[in-house]
Amino acid sequence: MNVLGFESSCDETGVALVATRPDGPPLLRAHALHSQVQMHEAYGGVVPELASRDHIRRVLPLTRRVLADAGATLAGVDVVAFTRGPGLAGALLVGAGVACALAAALGRPTLGIHHLEGHLLSPFLSADPPEFPFVALLVSGGHTQLMRVDGVGRYTLLGETIDDAAGEAFDKSAKLIGLGYPGGPALARLAALGRDDAYPLPRPLLHSGDLDFSFAGLKTAVMTQHRKLGASPTPAQRADLAASTQAAIVEVLVKKSLAALKAAGLQRLVVSGGVGANAELRRQLNEAARRRGLRVHYPELTLCTDNGAMIALAAAMRLQGGVAVAQHAYAFDVRPRWPLDQIDG
Ligand code: KG4
Ligand code: ZN
């Protein structure tokens, strides 16, 4: 079965074609992506109206490219999937509208997918796919959650951030240090040049005894520290502050992930979402896993941040699991706010 998937929840337009297989995870036949990062850079963050308009411009050319790359045609598409939420309402409506229009024209069913389920399952497209059950650390620009995953659609929330997401902590700290948008990758690059113990920064909720996170206080501490450096900090001071910030975020993520594995009695961790691309996070998790005999799985680096492949994949895995798709139901009701534990609601 061929699933065409659309992602348009935020600032990336993603389209992909995935095929189900009887004896293993679905196969990625082709995917294409357009990132709006450059367009939003001038504003220091995503401008929702501009995002929606750009999705409209990009989605059909990307679809044509995916079909051409896969050597497929629209007639060969069995199900059309799209990100139903969470995300920016206008942006979501573009993907949902296009998916429903195509599906209606083809006489095929649609499947609305939860964006975080896409991230969560994305390592199944990697060369080293995980097996259920596992603990998932979901770290994106909008979410930071630890989840117990027993199968497709069987997600139990173990802990989450009570304020900012880990990606937000990267982005906001990067902005304070004077780096561009999105700040995560830029801060990580600068951090590689600095000392991670140069400035004492808080590790919020590290010893809270639960699996929740809090990153808002860290941002304030970075701001205070940056002010202390005066109007023109040296390149070395900025690199030290970047390294110290990254160290604080990564330490909390690593320790809480290990605590979650212990609490769940599991040995397998899956890391996904944009911050999962962070090299220092991967290095520390791999090191901890090696010492404790644990397994860590990641999506391919190109599939860590938002993409269409993870949406088509999640739909294909749902279909393989026997989920029913609504025939001829083309009401594109998006859900900008949608907790993952209400996925079937
Ligand atoms: O998953 P994603 O593409 O979008 C959301 O669903 O939010 O995640 C984007 C987030 C941004 O906050 C970005 O700064 C962060 O992931 N990010 C990184 C890295 N690459 C992306 N953070 C730290 N290190 C990276 N290498
Ligand atoms: Zn995302």
CSV table of C-alpha atoms and ligand atoms in Angstrom, one decimal:
chain,number,residue,atom,x,y,z
A,1,MET,CA,0.0,0.0,0.0
A,2,ASN,CA,1.3,3.5,-0.9
A,3,VAL,CA,0.8,6.4,1.5
A,4,LEU,CA,1.3,10.0,0.3
A,5,GLY,CA,2.0,12.2,3.4
A,6,PHE,CA,1.9,16.0,3.9
A,7,GLU,CA,3.5,17.9,6.8
A,8,SER,CA,2.7,21.6,7.1
A,9,SER,CA,2.3,22.3,10.9
A,10,CYS,CA,4.9,25.0,11.2
A,11,ASP,CA,7.7,26.3,9.0
A,12,GLU,CA,8.6,23.2,6.9
A,13,THR,CA,6.6,21.9,3.9
A,14,GLY,CA,7.2,18.2,3.7
A,15,VAL,CA,5.8,15.6,1.2
A,16,ALA,CA,6.7,11.9,1.1
A,17,LEU,CA,5.6,8.6,-0.4
A,18,VAL,CA,5.9,5.5,1.8
A,19,ALA,CA,5.1,1.9,1.0
A,20,THR,CA,3.9,-0.6,3.6
A,21,ARG,CA,5.8,-3.9,3.7
A,22,PRO,CA,4.4,-7.3,5.0
A,23,ASP,CA,7.7,-8.1,6.8
A,24,GLY,CA,9.1,-5.0,8.4
A,25,PRO,CA,8.8,-1.2,8.9
A,26,PRO,CA,7.4,0.8,5.9
A,27,LEU,CA,9.8,1.8,3.2
A,28,LEU,CA,10.5,5.4,2.3
A,29,ARG,CA,10.1,5.7,-1.5
A,30,ALA,CA,10.8,9.4,-1.8
A,31,HIS,CA,10.5,12.6,0.2
A,32,ALA,CA,11.0,16.3,-0.5
A,33,LEU,CA,11.2,19.3,1.9
A,34,HIS,CA,11.1,23.0,1.7
A,35,SER,CA,12.3,24.9,4.8
A,36,GLN,CA,11.0,28.4,5.4
A,37,VAL,CA,13.8,29.2,7.8
A,38,GLN,CA,15.4,31.9,5.6
A,39,MET,CA,12.0,33.6,5.1
A,40,HIS,CA,11.3,33.8,8.8
A,41,GLU,CA,14.9,34.7,9.8
A,42,ALA,CA,14.3,38.4,9.3
A,43,TYR,CA,11.5,38.4,11.9
A,44,GLY,CA,13.4,36.3,14.5
A,45,GLY,CA,10.7,33.7,14.6
A,46,VAL,CA,7.9,32.1,12.6
A,47,VAL,CA,5.3,34.5,11.2
A,48,PRO,CA,2.1,32.3,10.9
A,49,GLU,CA,0.5,34.1,8.0
A,50,LEU,CA,3.7,34.0,5.9
A,51,ALA,CA,4.1,30.3,6.8
A,52,SER,CA,0.6,29.4,5.5
A,53,ARG,CA,1.1,31.3,2.2
A,54,ASP,CA,4.5,29.7,1.6
A,55,HIS,CA,3.0,26.2,2.2
A,56,ILE,CA,0.5,26.9,-0.5
A,57,ARG,CA,3.3,27.9,-2.9
A,58,ARG,CA,5.4,24.9,-2.2
A,59,VAL,CA,3.2,21.9,-1.7
A,60,LEU,CA,2.2,21.0,-5.2
A,61,PRO,CA,5.7,21.3,-6.8
A,62,LEU,CA,7.1,19.2,-3.9
A,63,THR,CA,4.4,16.6,-4.5
A,64,ARG,CA,5.3,16.4,-8.2
A,65,ARG,CA,9.0,16.0,-7.3
A,66,VAL,CA,8.2,13.2,-4.8
A,67,LEU,CA,6.1,11.3,-7.4
A,68,ALA,CA,8.8,11.7,-10.0
A,69,ASP,CA,11.6,10.6,-7.7
A,70,ALA,CA,9.7,7.5,-6.7
A,71,GLY,CA,8.7,6.8,-10.3
A,72,ALA,CA,5.1,6.8,-9.1
A,73,THR,CA,1.8,8.5,-10.1
A,74,LEU,CA,-1.1,9.8,-8.1
A,75,ALA,CA,-3.2,6.9,-9.4
A,76,GLY,CA,-0.9,4.6,-7.4
A,77,VAL,CA,-1.6,6.3,-4.1
A,78,ASP,CA,-3.8,4.3,-1.8
A,79,VAL,CA,-4.1,6.6,1.2
A,80,VAL,CA,-3.4,10.3,1.7
A,81,ALA,CA,-2.1,11.3,5.1
A,82,PHE,CA,-1.6,14.8,6.6
A,83,THR,CA,-0.6,16.4,9.8
A,84,ARG,CA,-3.9,17.1,11.6
A,85,GLY,CA,-2.2,18.8,14.6
A,86,PRO,CA,-0.8,20.2,16.8
A,87,GLY,CA,0.6,23.3,15.1
A,88,LEU,CA,-0.3,26.6,13.5
A,89,ALA,CA,-4.0,26.5,12.4
A,90,GLY,CA,-3.6,28.2,9.1
A,91,ALA,CA,-0.5,26.2,8.2
A,92,LEU,CA,-2.2,22.9,9.1
A,93,LEU,CA,-5.2,23.8,7.0
A,94,VAL,CA,-3.0,24.0,3.9
A,95,GLY,CA,-1.7,20.5,4.2
A,96,ALA,CA,-5.1,19.2,5.3
A,97,GLY,CA,-6.9,21.0,2.4
A,98,VAL,CA,-4.5,19.7,-0.2
A,99,ALA,CA,-4.6,16.2,1.2
A,100,CYS,CA,-8.4,16.1,1.3
A,101,ALA,CA,-8.7,17.6,-2.2
A,102,LEU,CA,-6.3,15.1,-3.7
A,103,ALA,CA,-7.9,12.2,-1.9
A,104,ALA,CA,-11.4,13.3,-2.9
A,105,ALA,CA,-10.3,13.6,-6.6
A,106,LEU,CA,-8.7,10.1,-6.5
A,107,GLY,CA,-11.5,8.5,-4.5
A,108,ARG,CA,-9.1,7.5,-1.8
A,109,PRO,CA,-9.3,7.8,2.0
A,110,THR,CA,-7.4,10.3,4.2
A,111,LEU,CA,-5.7,9.8,7.5
A,112,GLY,CA,-5.0,12.8,9.8
A,113,ILE,CA,-1.8,12.2,11.8
A,114,HIS,CA,-0.6,13.6,15.1
A,115,HIS,CA,2.7,15.5,14.5
A,116,LEU,CA,4.4,14.1,17.6
A,117,GLU,CA,3.4,10.6,16.6
A,118,GLY,CA,5.3,11.3,13.4
A,119,HIS,CA,8.4,12.3,15.3
A,120,LEU,CA,8.0,9.5,17.8
A,121,LEU,CA,7.9,6.8,15.0
A,122,SER,CA,10.5,8.4,12.7
A,123,PRO,CA,13.4,6.2,13.9
A,124,PHE,CA,11.5,3.3,12.2
A,125,LEU,CA,12.8,4.7,8.9
A,126,SER,CA,16.4,4.5,10.1
A,127,ALA,CA,19.0,1.8,9.4
A,128,ASP,CA,18.7,0.7,13.0
A,129,PRO,CA,14.9,0.7,13.7
A,130,PRO,CA,13.7,0.1,17.3
A,131,GLU,CA,11.4,-2.5,18.6
A,132,PHE,CA,8.4,-2.0,21.0
A,133,PRO,CA,8.3,-1.3,23.9
A,134,PHE,CA,10.6,1.7,24.4
A,135,VAL,CA,10.8,5.0,26.2
A,136,ALA,CA,10.7,8.0,23.8
A,137,LEU,CA,12.4,11.3,24.5
A,138,LEU,CA,10.5,13.8,22.3
A,139,VAL,CA,12.5,17.0,22.1
A,140,SER,CA,11.3,19.6,19.6
A,141,GLY,CA,10.8,23.4,19.4
A,142,GLY,CA,7.3,23.1,20.9
A,143,HIS,CA,7.4,19.9,23.1
A,144,THR,CA,9.6,18.1,25.6
A,145,GLN,CA,8.1,14.9,26.7
A,146,LEU,CA,9.1,11.4,28.0
A,147,MET,CA,6.7,8.7,26.9
A,148,ARG,CA,6.3,5.0,27.3
A,149,VAL,CA,5.6,3.5,23.9
A,150,ASP,CA,4.1,0.0,23.8
A,151,GLY,CA,3.0,0.0,20.2
A,152,VAL,CA,1.5,2.2,17.5
A,153,GLY,CA,-1.0,4.4,19.2
A,154,ARG,CA,-0.2,3.1,22.7
A,155,TYR,CA,1.5,6.1,24.3
A,156,THR,CA,1.7,6.8,28.1
A,157,LEU,CA,3.0,10.2,29.2
A,158,LEU,CA,5.7,9.8,31.8
A,159,GLY,CA,6.8,13.5,32.1
A,160,GLU,CA,6.9,16.7,30.3
A,161,THR,CA,8.0,20.3,30.5
A,162,ILE,CA,6.0,22.6,32.7
A,163,ASP,CA,7.1,25.7,30.8
A,164,ASP,CA,9.5,26.1,27.8
A,165,ALA,CA,10.5,23.2,25.5
A,166,ALA,CA,14.1,22.1,25.2
A,167,GLY,CA,14.2,23.5,21.6
A,168,GLU,CA,12.8,26.8,22.9
A,169,ALA,CA,15.5,26.9,25.6
A,170,PHE,CA,18.1,26.5,22.8
A,171,ASP,CA,16.4,29.1,20.6
A,172,LYS,CA,15.8,31.7,23.3
A,173,SER,CA,19.3,31.4,24.7
A,174,ALA,CA,20.8,31.6,21.3
A,175,LYS,CA,18.9,34.8,20.7
A,176,LEU,CA,20.2,36.3,24.0
A,177,ILE,CA,23.8,35.4,22.9
A,178,GLY,CA,23.1,37.2,19.6
A,179,LEU,CA,22.7,34.2,17.3
A,180,GLY,CA,20.2,33.9,14.5
A,181,TYR,CA,17.0,31.9,14.2
A,182,PRO,CA,16.5,29.0,14.7
A,183,GLY,CA,19.1,29.2,17.4
A,184,GLY,CA,19.5,25.5,18.3
A,185,PRO,CA,22.0,24.5,15.5
A,186,ALA,CA,23.8,27.8,15.8
A,187,LEU,CA,24.2,27.5,19.5
A,188,ALA,CA,25.5,24.0,19.1
A,189,ARG,CA,28.1,25.1,16.6
A,190,LEU,CA,29.3,27.9,18.9
A,191,ALA,CA,29.3,25.6,21.9
A,192,ALA,CA,31.8,23.3,20.2
A,193,LEU,CA,34.3,26.1,20.6
A,194,GLY,CA,33.7,26.8,24.3
A,195,ARG,CA,34.2,25.3,27.8
A,196,ASP,CA,31.0,23.7,29.1
A,197,ASP,CA,31.9,24.4,32.8
A,198,ALA,CA,32.8,28.1,32.3
A,199,TYR,CA,29.6,29.5,33.8
A,200,PRO,CA,27.4,27.9,36.5
A,201,LEU,CA,23.9,27.6,35.1
A,202,PRO,CA,21.0,25.9,36.8
A,203,ARG,CA,19.8,22.4,36.0
A,204,PRO,CA,16.1,22.9,36.7
A,205,LEU,CA,14.1,20.1,38.3
A,206,LEU,CA,17.2,17.8,38.0
A,207,HIS,CA,16.5,16.3,41.4
A,208,SER,CA,12.7,16.8,41.5
A,209,GLY,CA,12.2,13.0,41.7
A,210,ASP,CA,9.7,13.1,38.9
A,211,LEU,CA,10.2,13.1,35.1
A,212,ASP,CA,9.1,16.7,34.4
A,213,PHE,CA,11.2,19.4,32.9
A,214,SER,CA,11.5,23.2,33.3
A,215,PHE,CA,13.6,25.4,31.1
A,216,ALA,CA,12.2,28.9,31.7
A,217,GLY,CA,14.6,29.6,34.6
A,218,LEU,CA,17.6,28.6,32.6
A,219,LYS,CA,16.8,31.2,30.0
A,220,THR,CA,16.7,33.9,32.7
A,221,ALA,CA,20.1,32.6,34.1
A,222,VAL,CA,21.6,32.8,30.6
A,223,MET,CA,20.3,36.4,30.3
A,224,THR,CA,21.8,37.4,33.7
A,225,GLN,CA,25.1,35.8,32.8
A,226,HIS,CA,25.2,37.5,29.4
A,227,ARG,CA,24.5,40.9,31.0
A,228,LYS,CA,27.4,40.4,33.3
A,229,LEU,CA,29.7,40.0,30.3
A,230,GLY,CA,29.0,43.6,29.4
A,231,ALA,CA,28.2,45.3,26.1
A,232,SER,CA,30.8,43.5,24.0
A,233,PRO,CA,31.7,40.0,25.2
A,234,THR,CA,34.7,38.4,23.5
A,235,PRO,CA,34.2,35.5,21.1
A,236,ALA,CA,35.6,33.1,23.7
A,237,GLN,CA,33.1,34.3,26.3
A,238,ARG,CA,30.2,33.8,24.0
A,239,ALA,CA,31.4,30.3,23.1
A,240,ASP,CA,31.8,29.5,26.8
A,241,LEU,CA,28.3,30.7,27.5
A,242,ALA,CA,26.9,28.7,24.6
A,243,ALA,CA,28.8,25.6,25.8
A,244,SER,CA,27.6,26.1,29.4
A,245,THR,CA,24.0,26.5,28.2
A,246,GLN,CA,24.1,23.4,26.0
A,247,ALA,CA,25.6,21.4,28.9
A,248,ALA,CA,22.8,22.4,31.2
A,249,ILE,CA,20.1,21.4,28.8
A,250,VAL,CA,21.8,18.2,27.7
A,251,GLU,CA,22.5,17.1,31.3
A,252,VAL,CA,18.9,17.4,32.3
A,253,LEU,CA,17.7,15.6,29.2
A,254,VAL,CA,20.1,12.7,29.7
A,255,LYS,CA,19.5,12.2,33.4
A,256,LYS,CA,15.7,12.3,33.1
A,257,SER,CA,15.8,9.9,30.1
A,258,LEU,CA,17.9,7.4,32.2
A,259,ALA,CA,15.5,7.9,35.1
A,260,ALA,CA,12.5,7.3,32.8
A,261,LEU,CA,14.0,4.0,31.5
A,262,LYS,CA,14.6,2.9,35.1
A,263,ALA,CA,11.1,3.8,36.2
A,264,ALA,CA,9.5,2.0,33.2
A,265,GLY,CA,11.8,-1.0,33.6
A,266,LEU,CA,12.9,-0.7,29.9
A,267,GLN,CA,16.3,-0.8,28.2
A,268,ARG,CA,15.5,0.9,25.0
A,269,LEU,CA,15.4,4.7,24.4
A,270,VAL,CA,14.2,6.4,21.2
A,271,VAL,CA,15.1,10.1,20.8
A,272,SER,CA,13.3,12.3,18.3
A,273,GLY,CA,12.4,15.8,17.4
A,274,GLY,CA,14.7,18.7,16.3
A,275,VAL,CA,16.8,18.7,19.4
A,276,GLY,CA,17.5,15.0,18.8
A,277,ALA,CA,19.9,16.2,16.1
A,278,ASN,CA,22.1,17.8,18.8
A,279,ALA,CA,25.6,16.1,18.6
A,280,GLU,CA,26.4,16.6,22.3
A,281,LEU,CA,23.1,15.1,23.4
A,282,ARG,CA,23.7,12.0,21.2
A,283,ARG,CA,27.3,11.7,22.4
A,284,GLN,CA,26.3,11.7,26.1
A,285,LEU,CA,23.3,9.4,25.6
A,286,ASN,CA,25.5,6.9,23.6
A,287,GLU,CA,28.1,7.0,26.3
A,288,ALA,CA,25.6,6.5,29.1
A,289,ALA,CA,23.9,3.6,27.1
A,290,ARG,CA,27.3,1.9,26.5
A,291,ARG,CA,28.1,2.0,30.2
A,292,ARG,CA,24.7,0.7,31.2
A,293,GLY,CA,24.0,-1.8,28.4
A,294,LEU,CA,21.1,0.2,27.0
A,295,ARG,CA,20.1,0.8,23.4
A,296,VAL,CA,19.4,4.2,21.9
A,297,HIS,CA,17.8,4.8,18.6
A,298,TYR,CA,17.6,8.0,16.6
A,299,PRO,CA,16.0,9.1,13.3
A,300,GLU,CA,18.3,9.8,10.4
A,301,LEU,CA,19.7,13.3,10.9
A,302,THR,CA,17.7,14.7,8.0
A,303,LEU,CA,14.5,13.3,9.5
A,304,CYS,CA,15.0,14.7,13.1
A,305,THR,CA,13.4,18.1,12.2
A,306,ASP,CA,10.0,18.4,10.6
A,307,ASN,CA,9.4,16.4,7.4
A,308,GLY,CA,6.7,14.6,5.4
A,309,ALA,CA,8.4,11.2,5.7
A,310,MET,CA,7.5,10.8,9.4
A,311,ILE,CA,3.8,11.7,8.6
A,312,ALA,CA,3.5,9.2,5.8
A,313,LEU,CA,5.4,6.6,8.0
A,314,ALA,CA,3.1,7.1,11.0
A,315,ALA,CA,0.0,6.7,8.7
A,316,ALA,CA,1.5,3.5,7.1
A,317,MET,CA,2.3,2.0,10.5
A,318,ARG,CA,-1.3,2.8,11.7
A,319,LEU,CA,-2.6,1.1,8.5
A,320,GLN,CA,-0.3,-1.9,9.1
A,321,GLY,CA,-1.8,-2.0,12.7
A,322,GLY,CA,-5.3,-2.3,11.2
A,323,VAL,CA,-6.6,1.2,11.9
A,324,ALA,CA,-9.8,2.0,10.0
A,325,VAL,CA,-9.7,4.8,7.6
A,326,ALA,CA,-12.8,6.9,6.9
A,327,GLN,CA,-13.9,6.4,3.2
A,328,HIS,CA,-15.2,9.6,1.5
A,329,ALA,CA,-14.8,11.7,4.6
A,330,TYR,CA,-13.0,14.8,3.6
A,331,ALA,CA,-13.8,17.2,6.5
A,332,PHE,CA,-10.4,18.6,7.1
A,333,ASP,CA,-10.8,19.4,10.7
A,334,VAL,CA,-7.3,20.3,12.0
A,335,ARG,CA,-6.4,20.3,15.7
A,336,PRO,CA,-3.9,23.1,16.5
A,337,ARG,CA,-3.9,22.0,20.2
A,338,TRP,CA,-3.9,18.2,20.5
A,339,PRO,CA,-2.3,16.3,23.4
A,340,LEU,CA,-0.7,13.1,22.2
A,341,ASP,CA,-2.5,11.0,24.9
A,342,GLN,CA,-5.8,12.1,23.3
A,343,ILE,CA,-4.7,10.8,19.9
A,344,ASP,CA,-7.9,8.8,19.3
A,345,GLY,CA,-10.1,11.6,20.4
B,1,KG4,O1,11.0,19.1,15.6
B,1,KG4,P1,11.3,20.4,15.1
B,1,KG4,O2,11.9,20.6,13.7
B,1,KG4,O3,10.0,21.3,15.1
B,1,KG4,C1,9.0,21.2,16.0
B,1,KG4,O4,8.2,20.3,15.9
B,1,KG4,O5,9.1,22.1,17.0
B,1,KG4,O6,12.3,21.1,16.1
B,1,KG4,C2,12.8,22.3,16.0
B,1,KG4,C3,13.7,22.7,17.2
B,1,KG4,C4,14.2,24.1,17.2
B,1,KG4,O7,14.0,24.6,18.5
B,1,KG4,C5,15.7,24.0,16.9
B,1,KG4,O8,16.4,25.0,17.4
B,1,KG4,C6,16.0,22.7,17.5
B,1,KG4,O9,14.9,21.8,17.2
B,1,KG4,N1,17.3,22.1,16.9
B,1,KG4,C7,18.4,21.9,17.6
B,1,KG4,C8,19.3,21.3,16.7
B,1,KG4,N2,18.7,21.2,15.5
B,1,KG4,C9,17.5,21.7,15.6
B,1,KG4,N3,18.7,22.1,18.9
B,1,KG4,C10,19.9,21.8,19.3
B,1,KG4,N4,20.9,21.3,18.5
B,1,KG4,C11,20.6,21.0,17.2
B,1,KG4,N5,21.6,20.5,16.5
B,2,ZN,ZN,8.2,18.8,14.9
